Short mmCIF file of C-alpha atoms in Angstrom, two decimals:
data_model
loop_
_atom_site.label_atom_id
_atom_site.label_comp_id
_atom_site.label_asym_id
_atom_site.label_seq_id
_atom_site.Cartn_x
_atom_site.Cartn_y
_atom_site.Cartn_z
CA MET A 1 -29.67 -18.40 28.25
CA ASN A 2 -30.66 -18.07 24.58
CA LEU A 3 -29.43 -15.19 22.44
CA ALA A 4 -30.34 -14.47 18.88
CA ASN A 5 -27.37 -14.80 16.52
CA ASN A 6 -27.62 -11.15 15.46
CA ASN A 7 -27.01 -10.06 19.09
CA ILE A 8 -23.67 -11.89 19.29
CA TYR A 9 -20.85 -9.65 18.03
CA THR A 10 -17.36 -10.61 16.99
CA VAL A 11 -14.66 -8.17 18.05
CA SER A 12 -14.07 -7.26 14.39
CA ARG A 13 -17.76 -6.53 13.80
CA LEU A 14 -18.01 -4.46 16.99
CA ASN A 15 -14.98 -2.32 16.07
CA ALA A 16 -16.24 -1.85 12.51
CA GLU A 17 -19.68 -0.68 13.65
CA VAL A 18 -18.21 1.63 16.31
CA ARG A 19 -15.95 3.18 13.66
CA LEU A 20 -18.91 3.82 11.35
CA LEU A 21 -20.92 5.23 14.26
CA LEU A 22 -18.14 7.70 15.14
CA GLU A 23 -17.55 8.76 11.55
CA ASN A 24 -21.22 9.14 10.59
CA GLU A 25 -22.54 10.76 13.78
CA MET A 26 -19.76 13.18 14.69
CA GLY A 27 -18.76 14.41 11.23
CA ILE A 28 -16.08 17.10 10.98
CA VAL A 29 -14.62 18.61 14.17
CA TRP A 30 -12.06 21.36 14.87
CA LEU A 31 -9.47 20.77 17.58
CA VAL A 32 -6.78 22.92 19.18
CA GLY A 33 -3.89 21.27 20.99
CA GLU A 34 -0.18 20.62 21.31
CA ILE A 35 1.61 18.10 19.08
CA SER A 36 3.58 15.32 20.80
CA ASN A 37 4.99 11.89 19.81
CA LEU A 38 5.16 13.00 16.17
CA THR A 39 6.18 10.18 13.78
CA MET A 40 6.60 10.69 10.02
CA ALA A 41 6.42 7.17 8.57
CA THR A 42 8.25 6.04 5.42
CA SER A 43 4.86 5.73 3.74
CA GLY A 44 4.46 9.52 4.00
CA HIS A 45 1.75 9.37 6.68
CA TRP A 46 2.04 11.30 9.97
CA TYR A 47 1.10 9.90 13.38
CA PHE A 48 1.04 12.07 16.49
CA THR A 49 -0.78 12.85 19.72
CA LEU A 50 -2.78 16.05 20.20
CA LYS A 51 -3.01 17.06 23.85
CA ASP A 52 -3.94 19.77 26.31
CA ARG A 53 -3.47 19.90 30.08
CA GLN A 54 -6.17 17.34 30.91
CA ALA A 55 -6.37 14.91 27.98
CA GLN A 56 -4.89 13.65 24.75
CA VAL A 57 -6.03 11.88 21.58
CA LYS A 58 -4.17 9.89 18.94
CA CYS A 59 -4.11 11.37 15.44
CA ALA A 60 -3.28 10.17 11.94
CA MET A 61 -2.75 12.47 8.95
CA PHE A 62 -2.38 10.66 5.66
CA LYS A 63 -0.04 11.61 2.86
CA GLY A 64 -2.66 13.14 0.55
CA ASN A 65 -3.68 15.62 3.27
CA ASN A 66 -0.35 16.44 4.92
CA MET A 67 1.18 17.46 1.59
CA ARG A 68 -1.04 20.57 1.76
CA VAL A 69 0.27 21.69 5.18
CA ALA A 70 2.12 24.99 4.68
CA PHE A 71 4.56 24.53 7.58
CA LYS A 72 6.63 21.71 9.06
CA PRO A 73 5.07 20.58 12.33
CA ALA A 74 7.17 19.57 15.33
CA ASN A 75 6.60 18.34 18.86
CA GLY A 76 5.38 21.18 21.05
CA ASN A 77 3.63 23.12 18.25
CA GLN A 78 0.20 24.51 19.09
CA VAL A 79 -2.03 23.82 16.09
CA LEU A 80 -5.63 23.93 14.92
CA VAL A 81 -6.74 20.84 13.00
CA ARG A 82 -9.82 19.96 10.99
CA ALA A 83 -10.54 16.26 11.44
CA ARG A 84 -13.08 13.47 11.56
CA LEU A 85 -13.45 10.91 14.32
CA SER A 86 -12.61 7.29 13.60
CA LEU A 87 -11.46 4.03 15.16
CA TYR A 88 -8.32 2.02 14.33
CA GLU A 89 -10.06 -1.38 14.13
CA PRO A 90 -7.09 -3.80 14.61
CA ARG A 91 -6.36 -2.34 18.09
CA GLY A 92 -9.73 -0.84 18.91
CA ASP A 93 -8.04 2.55 19.46
CA TYR A 94 -10.16 5.71 19.21
CA GLN A 95 -8.39 8.27 17.00
CA ILE A 96 -8.99 11.24 14.71
CA ILE A 97 -8.12 11.46 11.01
CA VAL A 98 -6.71 14.94 10.38
CA GLU A 99 -7.63 16.56 7.06
CA SER A 100 -6.01 19.99 7.50
CA MET A 101 -3.61 21.66 9.94
CA GLN A 102 -2.49 25.22 10.61
CA PRO A 103 -0.83 27.18 13.42
CA GLU A 104 -3.25 27.93 16.25
CA GLY A 105 -3.44 31.75 15.95
CA ASP A 106 -4.31 32.06 12.24
CA GLY A 107 -6.29 28.87 12.43
CA LEU A 108 -8.70 30.11 15.10
CA LEU A 109 -9.39 33.30 13.19
CA GLN A 110 -9.98 31.34 10.00
CA GLN A 111 -12.31 28.98 11.85
CA GLN A 112 -14.31 31.91 13.26
CA PHE A 113 -14.43 33.43 9.76
CA GLU A 114 -15.86 30.22 8.25
CA LYS A 115 -18.33 29.76 11.10
CA LEU A 116 -19.76 33.30 10.81
CA LYS A 117 -19.77 33.07 7.02
CA MET A 118 -21.85 29.89 7.10
CA GLN A 119 -24.20 31.34 9.73
CA LEU A 120 -24.89 34.55 7.81
CA SER A 121 -25.17 32.70 4.52
CA ALA A 122 -27.75 30.38 6.06
CA GLU A 123 -29.71 33.43 7.23
CA GLY A 124 -29.72 34.78 3.67
CA LEU A 125 -27.63 37.91 4.28
CA PHE A 126 -25.55 37.14 1.19
CA ALA A 127 -28.55 36.70 -1.10
CA ALA A 128 -28.36 38.57 -4.40
CA SER A 129 -31.99 39.63 -4.00
CA LEU A 130 -30.97 41.81 -1.03
CA LYS A 131 -28.29 43.70 -2.95
CA LYS A 132 -29.20 47.31 -3.61
CA PRO A 133 -28.11 48.76 -6.97
CA LEU A 134 -25.49 51.47 -6.90
CA PRO A 135 -26.61 54.86 -8.21
CA GLU A 136 -25.49 55.52 -11.76
CA GLN A 137 -24.75 59.20 -10.99
CA PRO A 138 -24.42 59.71 -7.24
CA LYS A 139 -24.90 63.22 -5.87
CA ARG A 140 -22.75 62.67 -2.79
CA VAL A 141 -20.38 59.87 -1.73
CA GLY A 142 -19.67 58.89 1.87
CA VAL A 143 -16.37 57.33 2.92
CA ILE A 144 -16.07 55.36 6.17
CA THR A 145 -12.38 54.74 6.92
CA SER A 146 -9.45 56.08 8.92
CA SER A 147 -8.86 59.78 8.48
CA THR A 148 -5.09 59.22 8.47
CA GLY A 149 -4.88 56.09 6.32
CA ALA A 150 -3.57 55.72 2.79
CA ALA A 151 -6.98 54.32 1.72
CA LEU A 152 -8.65 57.72 2.20
CA HIS A 153 -5.92 59.42 0.17
CA ASP A 154 -6.35 56.92 -2.68
CA ILE A 155 -10.16 57.28 -2.70
CA LEU A 156 -10.05 61.09 -2.75
CA HIS A 157 -7.39 61.10 -5.45
CA VAL A 158 -9.46 58.86 -7.76
CA LEU A 159 -12.71 60.76 -7.13
CA LYS A 160 -11.01 64.08 -7.86
CA ARG A 161 -9.53 62.72 -11.07
CA ARG A 162 -12.77 61.20 -12.32
CA ASP A 163 -15.38 63.71 -11.07
CA PRO A 164 -13.96 66.77 -9.27
CA SER A 165 -17.44 68.18 -8.67
CA LEU A 166 -18.66 65.16 -6.73
CA PRO A 167 -19.06 66.02 -3.00
CA VAL A 168 -17.48 63.64 -0.49
CA VAL A 169 -18.46 63.19 3.16
CA ILE A 170 -15.88 61.53 5.41
CA TYR A 171 -16.94 59.53 8.45
CA PRO A 172 -13.64 58.96 10.27
CA THR A 173 -13.32 55.79 12.30
CA GLN A 174 -10.78 53.25 13.52
CA VAL A 175 -10.24 50.39 11.07
CA GLN A 176 -8.02 48.23 13.27
CA GLY A 177 -8.07 47.19 16.91
CA LYS A 178 -10.51 46.14 19.60
CA ASP A 179 -13.02 49.00 19.24
CA ALA A 180 -12.81 49.31 15.47
CA SER A 181 -15.83 47.12 14.66
CA ILE A 182 -18.11 49.12 16.98
CA GLN A 183 -16.91 52.44 15.53
CA ILE A 184 -17.43 51.20 11.95
CA ALA A 185 -20.97 50.10 12.79
CA GLN A 186 -21.67 53.44 14.46
CA ALA A 187 -20.34 55.35 11.45
CA ILE A 188 -22.63 53.37 9.09
CA GLY A 189 -25.56 54.07 11.39
CA ARG A 190 -24.69 57.78 11.54
CA ALA A 191 -24.50 57.98 7.74
CA ASN A 192 -27.93 56.33 7.44
CA SER A 193 -29.49 58.62 10.05
CA ARG A 194 -28.15 61.74 8.27
CA ASN A 195 -29.17 60.35 4.86
CA GLU A 196 -26.90 62.80 3.09
CA CYS A 197 -25.11 60.35 0.76
CA ASP A 198 -26.25 58.20 -2.16
CA VAL A 199 -23.57 55.53 -1.66
CA LEU A 200 -21.03 54.59 1.03
CA ILE A 201 -17.50 53.25 0.68
CA VAL A 202 -16.44 51.21 3.72
CA GLY A 203 -12.88 49.94 3.84
CA ARG A 204 -9.19 50.32 4.49
CA GLY A 205 -5.82 49.34 3.03
CA GLY A 206 -4.22 45.92 3.12
CA GLY A 207 -2.95 44.00 6.14
CA SER A 208 -2.87 40.64 7.85
CA LEU A 209 -5.97 38.63 8.68
CA GLU A 210 -5.76 39.97 12.23
CA ASP A 211 -5.42 43.56 10.98
CA LEU A 212 -8.55 43.23 8.85
CA TRP A 213 -10.52 41.33 11.47
CA CYS A 214 -12.87 44.16 12.43
CA PHE A 215 -14.48 43.74 8.97
CA ASN A 216 -15.19 40.08 9.86
CA GLU A 217 -17.14 40.94 13.00
CA GLU A 218 -20.85 40.10 13.14
CA ILE A 219 -21.86 43.62 14.24
CA VAL A 220 -20.29 45.15 11.12
CA ALA A 221 -21.88 42.53 8.85
CA ARG A 222 -25.38 43.02 10.25
CA THR A 223 -25.05 46.83 10.18
CA ILE A 224 -24.04 46.72 6.51
CA ALA A 225 -26.98 44.42 5.75
CA ALA A 226 -29.39 46.78 7.54
CA SER A 227 -28.12 49.90 5.77
CA THR A 228 -30.64 51.67 3.51
CA ILE A 229 -27.77 53.34 1.65
CA PRO A 230 -25.92 51.10 -0.86
CA ILE A 231 -22.50 50.13 0.49
CA VAL A 232 -19.35 49.24 -1.42
CA SER A 233 -16.88 47.13 0.55
CA ALA A 234 -13.25 48.01 -0.20
CA VAL A 235 -11.12 46.15 2.35
CA GLY A 236 -7.45 45.38 1.76
CA HIS A 237 -6.06 44.18 -1.54
CA GLU A 238 -7.63 42.07 -4.25
CA VAL A 239 -6.70 38.77 -2.55
CA ASP A 240 -8.20 39.81 0.81
CA VAL A 241 -11.75 38.60 1.41
CA THR A 242 -13.84 39.60 4.44
CA ILE A 243 -17.38 39.01 5.68
CA ALA A 244 -18.11 42.64 4.82
CA ASP A 245 -17.42 41.81 1.14
CA PHE A 246 -20.16 39.16 1.12
CA VAL A 247 -22.77 41.34 2.87
CA ALA A 248 -22.11 44.59 1.04
CA ASP A 249 -24.06 45.55 -2.05
CA ALA A 250 -20.84 45.58 -4.07
CA ARG A 251 -17.25 44.59 -3.45
CA ALA A 252 -14.23 46.44 -4.80
CA PRO A 253 -10.80 44.80 -4.79
CA THR A 254 -9.13 47.96 -3.43
CA PRO A 255 -10.20 51.39 -2.06
CA SER A 256 -9.12 52.98 -5.36
CA ALA A 257 -11.30 50.55 -7.29
CA ALA A 258 -14.23 51.43 -5.01
CA ALA A 259 -13.80 55.09 -5.92
CA GLU A 260 -13.78 54.10 -9.59
CA LEU A 261 -16.93 52.06 -9.04
CA VAL A 262 -19.04 54.81 -7.45
CA SER A 263 -17.91 57.70 -9.64
CA CYS A 264 -18.79 58.58 -13.22
CA ASP A 265 -16.59 59.76 -16.02
CA THR A 266 -16.93 60.19 -19.75
CA SER A 267 -17.16 56.43 -20.23
CA VAL A 268 -20.37 55.86 -18.27
CA ARG A 269 -21.09 52.77 -20.27
CA ASP A 270 -17.77 51.22 -19.25
CA GLN A 271 -18.52 52.13 -15.64
CA GLN A 272 -21.88 50.39 -15.80
CA LEU A 273 -20.28 47.36 -17.38
CA LEU A 274 -17.61 47.28 -14.66
CA GLN A 275 -20.28 47.48 -11.96
CA ARG A 276 -22.36 44.74 -13.50
CA THR A 277 -19.30 42.58 -14.10
CA ASP A 278 -18.27 42.98 -10.46
CA ARG A 279 -21.76 42.10 -9.25
CA LEU A 280 -21.78 39.09 -11.55
CA ALA A 281 -18.37 38.00 -10.26
CA HIS A 282 -19.54 38.52 -6.69
CA ALA A 283 -22.70 36.48 -7.34
CA PHE A 284 -20.64 33.80 -9.04
CA SER A 285 -18.22 33.84 -6.11
CA ARG A 286 -21.10 33.33 -3.70
CA HIS A 287 -22.55 30.59 -5.87
CA LEU A 288 -19.12 28.97 -6.19
CA SER A 289 -18.63 29.21 -2.44
CA ARG A 290 -21.97 27.51 -1.77
CA SER A 291 -21.21 24.89 -4.42
CA GLN A 292 -17.82 24.22 -2.87
CA GLU A 293 -19.42 23.83 0.55
CA TRP A 294 -21.96 21.41 -0.87
CA LEU A 295 -19.22 19.54 -2.73
CA THR A 296 -17.19 19.30 0.50
CA ARG A 297 -20.17 17.76 2.28
CA LEU A 298 -20.69 15.29 -0.58
CA GLN A 299 -16.99 14.40 -0.59
CA HIS A 300 -17.13 13.82 3.15
CA ARG A 301 -20.17 11.56 2.78
CA LEU A 302 -18.41 9.69 -0.03
CA ALA A 303 -15.26 9.33 2.07
CA MET A 304 -17.30 7.62 4.78
CA GLN A 305 -18.23 4.85 2.36
CA HIS A 306 -15.10 4.83 0.21
CA PRO A 307 -12.50 2.01 0.22
CA LYS A 308 -9.95 4.74 0.89
CA THR A 309 -10.89 4.56 4.57
CA GLN A 310 -10.02 0.88 4.68
CA LEU A 311 -6.81 1.51 2.74
CA GLN A 312 -5.83 4.17 5.24
CA GLN A 313 -6.52 1.75 8.11
CA GLN A 314 -4.43 -0.93 6.39
CA SER A 315 -1.69 1.55 5.60
CA GLN A 316 -1.59 2.60 9.25
CA GLN A 317 -1.47 -1.08 10.26
CA PHE A 318 1.38 -1.63 7.80
CA ASP A 319 3.34 1.23 9.35
CA GLU A 320 2.81 -0.27 12.79
CA LEU A 321 3.90 -3.74 11.60
CA GLU A 322 6.95 -2.18 9.95
CA ARG A 323 7.88 -0.50 13.22
CA ARG A 324 7.41 -3.75 15.16
CA LEU A 325 9.47 -5.64 12.53
CA HIS A 326 12.35 -3.19 12.94
CA GLN A 327 12.19 -3.62 16.71
CA SER A 328 12.12 -7.42 16.37
CA MET A 329 15.05 -7.40 13.97
CA ARG A 330 17.12 -5.25 16.31
CA TYR A 331 16.31 -7.55 19.24
CA THR A 332 17.16 -10.68 17.18
CA LEU A 333 20.46 -9.20 16.03
CA GLN A 334 21.40 -8.29 19.60
CA THR A 335 20.48 -11.79 20.83
CA GLU A 336 22.47 -13.51 18.06
CA ALA A 337 25.46 -11.26 18.69
CA GLN A 338 25.43 -12.22 22.39
CA ARG A 339 25.07 -15.91 21.54
CA LEU A 340 27.97 -15.66 19.08
CA ASP A 341 30.15 -14.08 21.77
CA ARG A 342 29.35 -16.92 24.18
CA THR A 343 30.03 -19.56 21.51
CA THR A 344 33.33 -17.94 20.58
CA GLN A 345 34.44 -17.94 24.21
CA LYS A 346 33.39 -21.57 24.59
CA LEU A 347 35.28 -22.59 21.42
CA GLU A 348 38.37 -20.85 22.68
CA ARG A 349 38.15 -22.86 25.92
CA TYR A 350 37.74 -26.16 24.04
CA SER A 351 40.13 -25.46 21.17
CA PRO A 352 41.09 -28.63 19.16
CA ALA A 353 44.76 -27.61 19.32
CA ASN A 354 44.79 -28.62 22.97
CA GLN A 355 43.16 -32.00 22.33
CA ILE A 356 44.89 -33.19 19.16
CA PRO A 357 47.74 -35.21 20.85
CA GLY A 358 45.36 -37.21 23.02
CA GLN A 359 42.98 -37.76 20.13
CA LYS A 360 45.84 -39.00 17.91
CA ALA A 361 46.88 -41.57 20.52
CA GLN A 362 43.31 -42.74 20.94
CA LEU A 363 42.93 -42.91 17.15
CA GLY A 364 46.02 -45.15 16.83
CA TYR A 365 44.71 -47.49 19.51
CA VAL A 366 41.30 -47.67 17.84
CA GLU A 367 42.93 -48.24 14.43
CA GLN A 368 44.96 -51.22 15.74
CA ARG A 369 41.87 -52.75 17.32
CA LEU A 370 39.96 -52.29 14.06
CA ILE A 371 42.67 -54.06 12.04
CA GLU A 372 42.72 -57.00 14.43
CA ALA A 373 38.90 -57.20 14.41
CA MET A 374 38.89 -57.17 10.59
CA ARG A 375 41.44 -60.01 10.49
CA ARG A 376 39.42 -62.11 12.92
CA GLN A 377 36.26 -61.44 10.92
CA LEU A 378 38.06 -62.43 7.67
CA ARG A 379 39.30 -65.72 9.15
CA GLN A 380 35.84 -66.54 10.44
CA GLN A 381 34.28 -65.81 7.04
CA GLN A 382 36.91 -67.93 5.23
CA HIS A 383 36.28 -70.87 7.58
CA ALA A 384 32.49 -70.56 7.15
CA LEU A 385 32.91 -70.41 3.35
CA ALA A 386 35.00 -73.62 3.35
CA LEU A 387 32.30 -75.44 5.35
CA GLN A 388 29.57 -74.26 3.02
CA MET A 389 31.63 -75.37 -0.04
CA GLU A 390 32.06 -78.85 1.43
CA THR A 391 28.33 -79.07 2.17
CA LEU A 392 27.44 -77.81 -1.32
CA ASP A 393 29.85 -80.25 -2.96
CA ALA A 394 28.26 -83.11 -1.06
CA VAL A 395 24.80 -82.39 -2.44
CA SER A 396 25.95 -81.19 -5.88
CA PRO A 397 24.45 -83.07 -8.93
CA LEU A 398 27.94 -83.10 -10.43
CA ALA A 399 29.19 -85.38 -7.69
CA THR A 400 26.31 -87.76 -8.46
CA LEU A 401 27.09 -87.68 -12.17
CA ALA A 402 30.76 -88.39 -11.43
CA ARG A 403 29.66 -91.69 -9.85
CA GLY A 404 28.19 -92.92 -13.22
CA TYR A 405 24.73 -91.40 -13.26
CA SER A 406 23.33 -89.15 -16.02
CA ILE A 407 20.41 -86.75 -16.58
CA THR A 408 18.33 -86.93 -19.76
CA ARG A 409 16.23 -84.04 -21.11
CA ASN A 410 13.93 -83.69 -24.11
CA ASP A 411 14.30 -81.00 -26.77
CA LYS A 412 12.36 -78.60 -24.50
CA GLY A 413 14.90 -78.98 -21.72
CA GLU A 414 12.48 -80.97 -19.51
CA VAL A 415 13.93 -83.86 -17.43
CA ILE A 416 12.69 -87.27 -18.69
CA ARG A 417 11.51 -89.32 -15.71
CA SER A 418 9.89 -92.25 -17.62
CA ALA A 419 10.64 -94.04 -20.88
CA SER A 420 6.94 -94.14 -21.63
CA SER A 421 6.99 -90.40 -22.15
CA LEU A 422 9.21 -90.87 -25.26
CA LYS A 423 8.32 -91.94 -28.79
CA SER A 424 10.35 -92.89 -31.78
CA GLY A 425 12.15 -89.99 -33.41
CA ASP A 426 12.34 -87.79 -30.28
CA GLN A 427 15.55 -85.87 -29.79
CA ILE A 428 17.07 -86.24 -26.31
CA ARG A 429 20.19 -84.87 -24.57
CA SER A 430 22.06 -86.75 -21.80
CA THR A 431 24.34 -85.02 -19.32
CA PHE A 432 27.27 -87.00 -17.76
CA GLY A 433 29.89 -86.00 -15.25
CA ASP A 434 32.36 -85.08 -18.01
CA GLY A 435 30.07 -83.94 -20.91
CA GLU A 436 26.85 -84.27 -22.92
CA ILE A 437 25.59 -86.39 -25.85
CA GLN A 438 22.54 -85.99 -28.10
CA SER A 439 20.54 -89.01 -29.28
CA THR A 440 17.51 -89.99 -31.37
CA VAL A 441 14.98 -92.44 -30.01
CA ASN A 442 14.37 -95.59 -32.29
#
């Protein structure tokens, strides 16, 4: 069976391509679940499991992201996370890389807020071209809010101070609770059908995200967008932002500011400047929001191809190796401690103090045998040396010389074997048994 080389995968290549497939195809996901098996590594990274009743998934949240988490997570917490799918290549484990985390309740509302905001923005409901200009000198102002709330009191107080002659029509409605969004939409529709006001203020005082949620409902947003009467959104405090703010023709940071915005006083020019500045800020806010969304998408695309992903994988692998090293060290220490205990017990059983007397006796016996063996070896060596000296003396040239022979050498030290090798005047040296003489040849 023949296979092309490009169809044969290594395990490393397979895991790498699966990781890229998960990260590129799935993109960003939102998950709700319960935290379990939470580990905060010494590197600063978090590892945990996110589960519900039927399933679970492994998660990693790296140091740069978890530093922005506003609460300290613990096992059992229900959370909403924003994450991207990935694969831990060394083990082939499917996991998610968490980029943000928040408690489940606030998180779900925030997620719904972002989803509706993106949907309406894509439909063009936030477009500046759709914004209707506010009347410079309105003849009648409509206020859609709670009849018992502080917001209505603040609006009426400002309008009376700035333009006491300006008529005000109040459309009372709930501004909090399950039915509030429907009542707000109905009040806007009623004001449009009567067509008795030049501008509408829709809003309420401050509160939590849940308290202000009726102004983030789709029905309210679409009703505001469909209104033929210009609408000023005045929900909460300056830091509170709702979907109604984006759809309305103008946004005021507070109900009092909305009353300032729609009313005229002696400084009409300042009022116009304030209105235009607010519209410019609102347009800039929308533009900044879209730019931030685009930047987030670009950053995500860059992250897919950035070495940071590999570094995070390696960092996670390092944390795992560190954990395994600690486990191995603990096991080794326990094993060595057990072996040391066994050795100590064995040494106590075979203590040298119990064996010294017998070893001393055996040592004395061995020492005596060694001395006797050394003496025998010495006598044998002396006898062998005497025999070798006799043999050497028998063949020694000195013994030959002692019998009357001599050895003659030339001035180079060479032995003279024939008289014919000499000539007159040569210096020679003759060695006898008891000395040497030097001669000249004549």
